Tab-separated table of C-alpha atoms and ligand atoms in Angstrom:
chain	number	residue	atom	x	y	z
A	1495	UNK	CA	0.000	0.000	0.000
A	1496	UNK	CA	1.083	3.229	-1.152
A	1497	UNK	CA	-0.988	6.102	0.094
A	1498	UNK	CA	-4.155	5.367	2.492
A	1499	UNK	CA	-6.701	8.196	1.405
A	1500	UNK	CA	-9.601	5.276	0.301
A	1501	UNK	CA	-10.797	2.226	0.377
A	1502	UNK	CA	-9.546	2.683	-3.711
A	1503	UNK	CA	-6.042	1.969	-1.959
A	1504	UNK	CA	-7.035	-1.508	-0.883
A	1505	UNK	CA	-6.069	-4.835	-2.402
A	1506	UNK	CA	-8.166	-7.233	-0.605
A	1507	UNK	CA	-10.929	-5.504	2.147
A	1508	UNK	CA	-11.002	-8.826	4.068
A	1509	UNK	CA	-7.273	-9.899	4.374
A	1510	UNK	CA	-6.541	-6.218	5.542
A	1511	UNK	CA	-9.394	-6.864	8.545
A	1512	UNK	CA	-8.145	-10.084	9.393
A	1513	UNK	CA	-4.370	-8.993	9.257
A	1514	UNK	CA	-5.478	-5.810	11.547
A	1515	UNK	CA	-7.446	-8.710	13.822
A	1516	UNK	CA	-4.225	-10.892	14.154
A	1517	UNK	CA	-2.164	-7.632	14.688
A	1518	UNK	CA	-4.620	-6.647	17.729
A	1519	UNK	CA	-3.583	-9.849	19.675
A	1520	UNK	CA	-0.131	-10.162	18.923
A	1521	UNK	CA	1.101	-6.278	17.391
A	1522	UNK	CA	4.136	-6.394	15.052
A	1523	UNK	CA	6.953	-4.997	17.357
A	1524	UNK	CA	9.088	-2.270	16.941
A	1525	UNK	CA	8.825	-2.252	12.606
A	1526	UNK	CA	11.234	0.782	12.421
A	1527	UNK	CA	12.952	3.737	13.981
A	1528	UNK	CA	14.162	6.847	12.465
A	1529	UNK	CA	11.241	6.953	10.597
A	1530	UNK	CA	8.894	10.267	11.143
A	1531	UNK	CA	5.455	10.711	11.283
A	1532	UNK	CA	3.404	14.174	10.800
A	1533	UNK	CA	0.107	14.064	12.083
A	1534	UNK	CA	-1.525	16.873	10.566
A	1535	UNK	CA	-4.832	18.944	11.846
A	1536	UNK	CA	-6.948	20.891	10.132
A	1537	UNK	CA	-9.566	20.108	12.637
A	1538	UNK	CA	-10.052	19.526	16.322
A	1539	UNK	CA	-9.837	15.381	17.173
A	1540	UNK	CA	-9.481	12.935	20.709
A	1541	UNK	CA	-9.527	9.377	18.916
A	1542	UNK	CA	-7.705	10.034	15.529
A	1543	UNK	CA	-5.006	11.804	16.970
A	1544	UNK	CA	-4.736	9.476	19.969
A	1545	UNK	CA	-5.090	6.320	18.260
A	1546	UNK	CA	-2.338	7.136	15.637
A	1547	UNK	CA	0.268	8.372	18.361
A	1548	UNK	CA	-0.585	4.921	20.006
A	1549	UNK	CA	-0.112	3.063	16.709
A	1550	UNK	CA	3.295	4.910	15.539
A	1551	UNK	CA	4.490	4.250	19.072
A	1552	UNK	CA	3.688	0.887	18.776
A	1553	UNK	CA	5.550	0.342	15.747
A	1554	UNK	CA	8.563	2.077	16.783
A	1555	UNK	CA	7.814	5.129	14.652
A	1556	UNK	CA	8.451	9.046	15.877
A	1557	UNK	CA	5.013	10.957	15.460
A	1558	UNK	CA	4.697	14.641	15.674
A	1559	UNK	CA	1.167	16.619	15.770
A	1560	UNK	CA	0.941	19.889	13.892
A	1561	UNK	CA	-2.664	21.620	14.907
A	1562	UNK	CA	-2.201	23.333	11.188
A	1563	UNK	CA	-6.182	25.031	11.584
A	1564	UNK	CA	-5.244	27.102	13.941
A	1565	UNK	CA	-1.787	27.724	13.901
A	1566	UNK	CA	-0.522	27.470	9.937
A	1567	UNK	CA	-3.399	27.632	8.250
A	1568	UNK	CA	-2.130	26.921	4.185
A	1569	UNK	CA	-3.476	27.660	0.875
A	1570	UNK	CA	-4.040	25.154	-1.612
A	1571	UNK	CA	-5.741	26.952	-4.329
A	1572	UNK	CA	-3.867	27.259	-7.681
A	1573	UNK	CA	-2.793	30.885	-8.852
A	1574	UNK	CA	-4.054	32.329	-5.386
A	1575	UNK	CA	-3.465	35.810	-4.756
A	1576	UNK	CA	-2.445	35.318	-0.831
A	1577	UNK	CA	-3.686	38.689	0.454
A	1578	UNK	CA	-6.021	36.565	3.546
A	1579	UNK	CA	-4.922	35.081	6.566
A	1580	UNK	CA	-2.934	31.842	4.417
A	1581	UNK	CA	0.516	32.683	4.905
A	1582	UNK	CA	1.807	29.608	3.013
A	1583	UNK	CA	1.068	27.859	-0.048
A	1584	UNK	CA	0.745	24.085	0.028
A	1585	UNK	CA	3.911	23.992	-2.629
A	1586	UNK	CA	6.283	24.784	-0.479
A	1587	UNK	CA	4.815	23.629	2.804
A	1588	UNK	CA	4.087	20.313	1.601
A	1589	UNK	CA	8.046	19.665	0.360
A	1590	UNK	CA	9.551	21.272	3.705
A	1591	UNK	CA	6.905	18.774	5.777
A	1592	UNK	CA	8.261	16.141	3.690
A	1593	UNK	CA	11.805	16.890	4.525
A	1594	UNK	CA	11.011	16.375	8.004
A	1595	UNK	CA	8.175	13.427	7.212
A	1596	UNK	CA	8.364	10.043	5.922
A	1597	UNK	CA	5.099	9.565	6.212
A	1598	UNK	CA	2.198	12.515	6.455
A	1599	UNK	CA	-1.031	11.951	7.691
A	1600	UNK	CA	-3.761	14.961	7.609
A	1601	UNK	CA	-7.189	15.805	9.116
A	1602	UNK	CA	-9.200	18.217	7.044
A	1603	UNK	CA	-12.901	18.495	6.519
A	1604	UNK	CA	-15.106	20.028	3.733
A	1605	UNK	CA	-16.571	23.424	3.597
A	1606	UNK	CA	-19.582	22.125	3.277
A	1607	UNK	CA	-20.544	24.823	-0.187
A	1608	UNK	CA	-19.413	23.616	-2.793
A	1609	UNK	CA	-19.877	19.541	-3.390
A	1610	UNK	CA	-17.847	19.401	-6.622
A	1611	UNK	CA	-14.653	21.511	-4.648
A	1612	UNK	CA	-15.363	18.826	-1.587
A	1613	UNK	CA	-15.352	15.772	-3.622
A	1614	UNK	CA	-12.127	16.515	-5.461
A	1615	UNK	CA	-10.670	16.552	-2.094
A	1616	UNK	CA	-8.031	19.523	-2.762
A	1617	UNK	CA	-6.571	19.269	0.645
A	1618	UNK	CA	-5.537	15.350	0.080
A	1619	UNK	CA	-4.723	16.023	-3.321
A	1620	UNK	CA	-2.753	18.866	-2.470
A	1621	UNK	CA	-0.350	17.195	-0.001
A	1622	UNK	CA	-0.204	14.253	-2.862
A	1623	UNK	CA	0.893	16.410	-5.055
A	1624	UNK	CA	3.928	19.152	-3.109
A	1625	UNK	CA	5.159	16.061	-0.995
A	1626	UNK	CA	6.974	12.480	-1.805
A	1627	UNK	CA	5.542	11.228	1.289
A	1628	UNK	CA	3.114	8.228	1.578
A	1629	UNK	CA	-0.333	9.847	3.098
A	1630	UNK	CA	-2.650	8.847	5.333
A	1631	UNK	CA	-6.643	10.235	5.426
A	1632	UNK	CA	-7.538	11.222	9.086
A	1633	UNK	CA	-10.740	11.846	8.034
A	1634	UNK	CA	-10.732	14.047	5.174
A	1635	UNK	CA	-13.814	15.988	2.992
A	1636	UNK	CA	-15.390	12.913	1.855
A	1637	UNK	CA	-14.276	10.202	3.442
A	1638	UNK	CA	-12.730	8.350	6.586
A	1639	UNK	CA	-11.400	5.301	5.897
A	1640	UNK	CA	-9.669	4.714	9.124
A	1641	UNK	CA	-13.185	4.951	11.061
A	1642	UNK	CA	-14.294	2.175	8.095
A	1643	UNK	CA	-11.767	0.312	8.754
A	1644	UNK	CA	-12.210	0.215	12.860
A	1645	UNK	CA	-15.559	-0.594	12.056
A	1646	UNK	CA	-14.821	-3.398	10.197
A	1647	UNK	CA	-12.810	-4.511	12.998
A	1648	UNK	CA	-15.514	-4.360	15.106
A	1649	UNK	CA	-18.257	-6.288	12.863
A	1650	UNK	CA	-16.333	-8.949	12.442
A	1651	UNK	CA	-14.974	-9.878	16.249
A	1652	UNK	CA	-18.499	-10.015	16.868
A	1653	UNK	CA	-20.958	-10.676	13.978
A	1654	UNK	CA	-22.701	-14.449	14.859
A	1655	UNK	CA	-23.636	-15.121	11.088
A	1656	UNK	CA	-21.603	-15.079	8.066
A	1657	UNK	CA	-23.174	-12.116	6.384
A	1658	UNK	CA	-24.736	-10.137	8.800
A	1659	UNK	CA	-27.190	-7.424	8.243
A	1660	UNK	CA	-25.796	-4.211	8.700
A	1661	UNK	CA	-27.790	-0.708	9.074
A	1662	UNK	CA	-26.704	2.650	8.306
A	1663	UNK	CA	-29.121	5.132	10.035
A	1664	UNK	CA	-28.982	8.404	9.541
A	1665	UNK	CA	-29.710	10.276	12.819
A	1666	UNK	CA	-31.149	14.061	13.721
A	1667	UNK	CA	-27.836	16.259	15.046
A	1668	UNK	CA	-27.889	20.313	15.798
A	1669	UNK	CA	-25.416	20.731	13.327
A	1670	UNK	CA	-24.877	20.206	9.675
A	1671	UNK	CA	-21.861	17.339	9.226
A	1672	UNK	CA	-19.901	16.076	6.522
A	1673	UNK	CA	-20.836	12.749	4.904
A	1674	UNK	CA	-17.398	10.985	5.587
A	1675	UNK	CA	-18.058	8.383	7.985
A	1676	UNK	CA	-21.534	7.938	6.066
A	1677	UNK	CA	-19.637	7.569	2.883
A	1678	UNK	CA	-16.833	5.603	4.325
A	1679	UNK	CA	-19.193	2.917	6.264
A	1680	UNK	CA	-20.840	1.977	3.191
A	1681	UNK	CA	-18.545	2.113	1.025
A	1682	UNK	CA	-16.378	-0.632	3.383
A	1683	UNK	CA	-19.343	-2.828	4.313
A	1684	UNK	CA	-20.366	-2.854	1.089
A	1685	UNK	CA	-16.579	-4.248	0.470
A	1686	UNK	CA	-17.313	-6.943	3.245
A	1687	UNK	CA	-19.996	-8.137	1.533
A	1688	UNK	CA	-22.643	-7.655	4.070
A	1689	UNK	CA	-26.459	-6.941	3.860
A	1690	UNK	CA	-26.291	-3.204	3.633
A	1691	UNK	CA	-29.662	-1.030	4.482
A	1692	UNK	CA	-29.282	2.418	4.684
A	1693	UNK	CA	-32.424	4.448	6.199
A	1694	UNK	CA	-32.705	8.018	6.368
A	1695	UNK	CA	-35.561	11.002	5.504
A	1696	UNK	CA	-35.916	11.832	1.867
A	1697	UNK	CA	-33.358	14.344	0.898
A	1698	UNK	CA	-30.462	12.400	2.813
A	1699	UNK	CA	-29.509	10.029	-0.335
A	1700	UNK	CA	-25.467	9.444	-0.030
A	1701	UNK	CA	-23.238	9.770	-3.340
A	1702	UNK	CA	-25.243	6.917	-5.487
A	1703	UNK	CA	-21.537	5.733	-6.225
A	1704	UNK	CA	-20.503	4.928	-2.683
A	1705	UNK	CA	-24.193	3.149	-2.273
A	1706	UNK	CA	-24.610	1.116	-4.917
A	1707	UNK	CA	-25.648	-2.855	-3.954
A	1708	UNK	CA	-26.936	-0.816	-0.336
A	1709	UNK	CA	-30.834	-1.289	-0.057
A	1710	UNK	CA	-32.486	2.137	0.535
A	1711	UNK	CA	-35.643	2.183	3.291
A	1712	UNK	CA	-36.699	5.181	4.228
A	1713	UNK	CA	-39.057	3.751	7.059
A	1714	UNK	CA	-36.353	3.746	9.939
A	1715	UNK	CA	-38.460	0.912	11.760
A	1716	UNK	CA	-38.780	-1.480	8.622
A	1717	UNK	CA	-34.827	-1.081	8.049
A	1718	UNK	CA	-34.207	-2.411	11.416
A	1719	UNK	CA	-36.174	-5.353	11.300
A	1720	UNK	CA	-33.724	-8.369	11.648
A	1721	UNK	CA	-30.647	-5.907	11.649
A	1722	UNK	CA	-27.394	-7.196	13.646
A	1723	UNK	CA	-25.593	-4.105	13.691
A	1724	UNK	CA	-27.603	-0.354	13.492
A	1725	UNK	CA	-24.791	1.974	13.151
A	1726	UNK	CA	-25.809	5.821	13.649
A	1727	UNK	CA	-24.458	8.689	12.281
A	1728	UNK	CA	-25.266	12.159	11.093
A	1729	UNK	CA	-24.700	14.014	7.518
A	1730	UNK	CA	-26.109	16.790	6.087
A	1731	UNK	CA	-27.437	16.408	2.674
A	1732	UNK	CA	-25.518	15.705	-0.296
A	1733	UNK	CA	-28.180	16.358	-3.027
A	1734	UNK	CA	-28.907	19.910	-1.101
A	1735	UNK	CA	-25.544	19.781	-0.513
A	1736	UNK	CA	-24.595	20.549	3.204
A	1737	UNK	CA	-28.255	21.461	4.087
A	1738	UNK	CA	-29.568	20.557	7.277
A	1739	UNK	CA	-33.293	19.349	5.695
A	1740	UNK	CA	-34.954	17.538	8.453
A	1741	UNK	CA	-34.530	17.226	12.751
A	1742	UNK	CA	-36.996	14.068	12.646
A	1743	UNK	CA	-36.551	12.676	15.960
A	1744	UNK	CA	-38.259	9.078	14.508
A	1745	UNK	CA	-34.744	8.462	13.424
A	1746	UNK	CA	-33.401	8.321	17.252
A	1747	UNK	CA	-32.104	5.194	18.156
A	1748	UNK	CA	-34.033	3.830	20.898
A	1749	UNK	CA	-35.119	0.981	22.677
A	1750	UNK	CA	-38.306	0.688	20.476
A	1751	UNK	CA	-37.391	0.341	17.178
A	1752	UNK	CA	-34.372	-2.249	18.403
A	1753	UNK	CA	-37.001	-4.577	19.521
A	1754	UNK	CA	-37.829	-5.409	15.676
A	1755	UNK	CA	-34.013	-6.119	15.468
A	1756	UNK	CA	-31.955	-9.370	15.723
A	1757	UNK	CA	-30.982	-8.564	19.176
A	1758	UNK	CA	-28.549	-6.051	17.134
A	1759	UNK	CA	-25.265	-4.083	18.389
A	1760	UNK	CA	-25.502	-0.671	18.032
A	1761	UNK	CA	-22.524	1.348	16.611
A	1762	UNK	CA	-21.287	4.618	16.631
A	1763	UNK	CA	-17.894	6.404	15.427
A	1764	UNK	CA	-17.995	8.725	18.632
A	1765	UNK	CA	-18.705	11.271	19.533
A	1766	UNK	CA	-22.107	11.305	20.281
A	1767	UNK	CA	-24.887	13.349	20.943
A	1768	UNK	CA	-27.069	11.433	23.765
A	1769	UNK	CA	-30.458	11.526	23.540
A	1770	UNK	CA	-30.262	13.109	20.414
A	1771	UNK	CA	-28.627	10.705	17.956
A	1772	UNK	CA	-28.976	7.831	20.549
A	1773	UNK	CA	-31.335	7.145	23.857
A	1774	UNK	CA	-28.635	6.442	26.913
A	1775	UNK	CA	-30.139	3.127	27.054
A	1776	UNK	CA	-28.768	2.015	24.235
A	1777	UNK	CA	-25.557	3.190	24.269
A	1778	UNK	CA	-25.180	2.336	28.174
A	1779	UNK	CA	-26.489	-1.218	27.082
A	1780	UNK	CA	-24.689	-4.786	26.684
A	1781	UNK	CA	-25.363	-4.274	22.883
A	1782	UNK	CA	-23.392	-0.927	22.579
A	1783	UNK	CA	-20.229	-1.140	20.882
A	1784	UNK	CA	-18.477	2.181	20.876
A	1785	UNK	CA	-15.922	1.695	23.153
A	1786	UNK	CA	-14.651	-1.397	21.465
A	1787	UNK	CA	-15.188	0.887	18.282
A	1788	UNK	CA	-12.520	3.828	19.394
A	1789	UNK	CA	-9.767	0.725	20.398
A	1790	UNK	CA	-10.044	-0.873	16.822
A	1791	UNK	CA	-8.874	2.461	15.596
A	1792	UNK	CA	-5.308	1.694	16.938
A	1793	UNK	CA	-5.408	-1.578	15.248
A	1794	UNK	CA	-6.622	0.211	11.724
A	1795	UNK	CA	-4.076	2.545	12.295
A	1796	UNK	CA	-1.547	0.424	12.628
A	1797	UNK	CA	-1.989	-2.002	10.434
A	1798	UNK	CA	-1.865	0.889	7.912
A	1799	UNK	CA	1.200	1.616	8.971
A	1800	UNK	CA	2.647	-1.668	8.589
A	1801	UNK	CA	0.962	-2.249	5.188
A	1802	UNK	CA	2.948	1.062	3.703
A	1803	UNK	CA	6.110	0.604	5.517
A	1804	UNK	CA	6.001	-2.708	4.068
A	1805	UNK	CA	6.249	-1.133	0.842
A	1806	UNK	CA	8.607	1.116	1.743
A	1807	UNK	CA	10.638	-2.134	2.300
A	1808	UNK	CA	10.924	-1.354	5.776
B	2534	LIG	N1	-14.331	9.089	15.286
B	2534	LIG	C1	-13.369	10.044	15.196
B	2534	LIG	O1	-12.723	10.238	14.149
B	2534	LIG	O2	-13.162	10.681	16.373
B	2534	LIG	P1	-12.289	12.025	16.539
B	2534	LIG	O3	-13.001	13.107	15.761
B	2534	LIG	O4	-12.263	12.273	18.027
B	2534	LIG	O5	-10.927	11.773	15.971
């Protein structure tokens, strides 16, 4: 593995989960030293930043945080006249950090007004382009594959049938969010090969290209029926793109609509708006599997790491 900014960088979506399984009971020791890590913030984070420190530690690798939103904020637009508060261009900062990097990994979410700028995911694309570095999505416009990935994890430790069926709910939230986790949870379970249903109010429809072979139900109740997993998560609307269209509180996860389920786990990427997105019975419940969640991102993490320093020959 190159880069990690997709699941597009993936050979084989099950042989990474089970090698990121085996390296969560027995983690590869000490891989490398000398090698350098930038972890790089656009935006604020407790288990990205926390679980990649963890997993470059692990591995024997140096990381270093740069909180780049508020204290380097760059520009990446081509032909910009700098006159605002950018007071470097990604062009040069992107070949200094690499100087200093040997692998960059970057936090940076959309704008939420403009899809087309959003999806062409100029802040990835930026530091792919100014830096010979292998990078690493920390959650970036569009998508978060490391949170995927976790989740992954997580399904398979404890699905009980081979192809489990697997809900995507969208859930009410005070503020409009980015379709990244949305976008990235499909897109992986979908890779898994699981029964994928995806509910949310009309309006809420995710990029048809990251949903296709999900089943659509917009009746939250009849898309839980027989679910194993219900995984919640806010996004604003892609068609009305970043709108906040609907606050319908019929999408809260709550004790009544798991009763139709399979005796399902309920999933979230954290962090969580109780009794908003999710009654605290559920997520204070046997079935909750959040915390278990946030751990598998150490084992995603690192297992990304290992897969690229592999091809670094390292
Ligand atoms: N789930 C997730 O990415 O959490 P943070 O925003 O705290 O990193």
């Amino acid at each position: 593995m190159r880069h990690f900014t997709s699941i597009n960088d993936v050979g084989d979506v099950h042989d990474l989960v089970k090698r990121a399984i085996t390296n969560k009971s027995d983690p590869p020791q000490q891989l490398a030293q000398q090698l350098f890590v930038a972890l790089i913030f656009f935006n604020p984070s407790l288990r990205t930043r926390l679980s990649s420190e963890k997993a470059c530690h692990l591995l024997g690798l140096t990381p270093y945080v740069l909180n780049a939103g508020q204290s380097w904020p760059i520009e990446f637009g081509e032909g910009a006249v700098m006159d605002g508060d950018k007071s470097e261009h990604i062009k040069e900062a992107g070949k200094v950090i690499s100087q200093y990097a040997d692998l960059i990994a970057i936090r940076a979410f959309p704008l939420l007004k403009d899809r087309d700028e959003d999806y062409d995911e100029p802040v990835i694309k930026g530091f792919m382009a100014n830096t010979s570095s292998p990078v690493i999505n920390l959650e970036s416009a569009t998508r978060h594959p490391l949170q995927g990935f976790a989740d992954m994890i997580t399904i398979e430790e404890n699905k009980r049938r081979e192809k489990p069926k697997v809900v995507l709910t969208w859930a009410p939230h005070p503020k409009a969010l980015p379709q990244s986790v949305a976008n990235s949870f499909a897109a992986w379970s979908l890779a898994m090969e699981y029964d994928v249903v995806i509910t949310h109010p009309e309006g809420y429809e995710l990029d048809p290209a990251l949903t296709y072979g999900a089943t659509i139900e917009y009746d939250p109740v009849k898309a839980y029926e027989n679910a194993d997993f219900v995984y919640a998560k806010n996004w604003s609307s892609y068609r009305s793109y970043g709108q906040i269209l609907s606050q319908d509180s019929g999408f809260r996860v709550n004790r009544e609509k798991f009763s139709v389920t399979n005796n399902a786990y309920f999933m979230h990427c954290l962090p969580v708006r109780r009794n908003v997105v999710v009654d605290d019975e559920i997520i204070d419940s046997q079935q909750s599997l959040v915390i278990q969640q946030a751990n598998n991102r150490t084992f995603a993490m690192l297992t990304v790491l290992e897969q690229i320093l592999r091809h670094m020959n390292i």
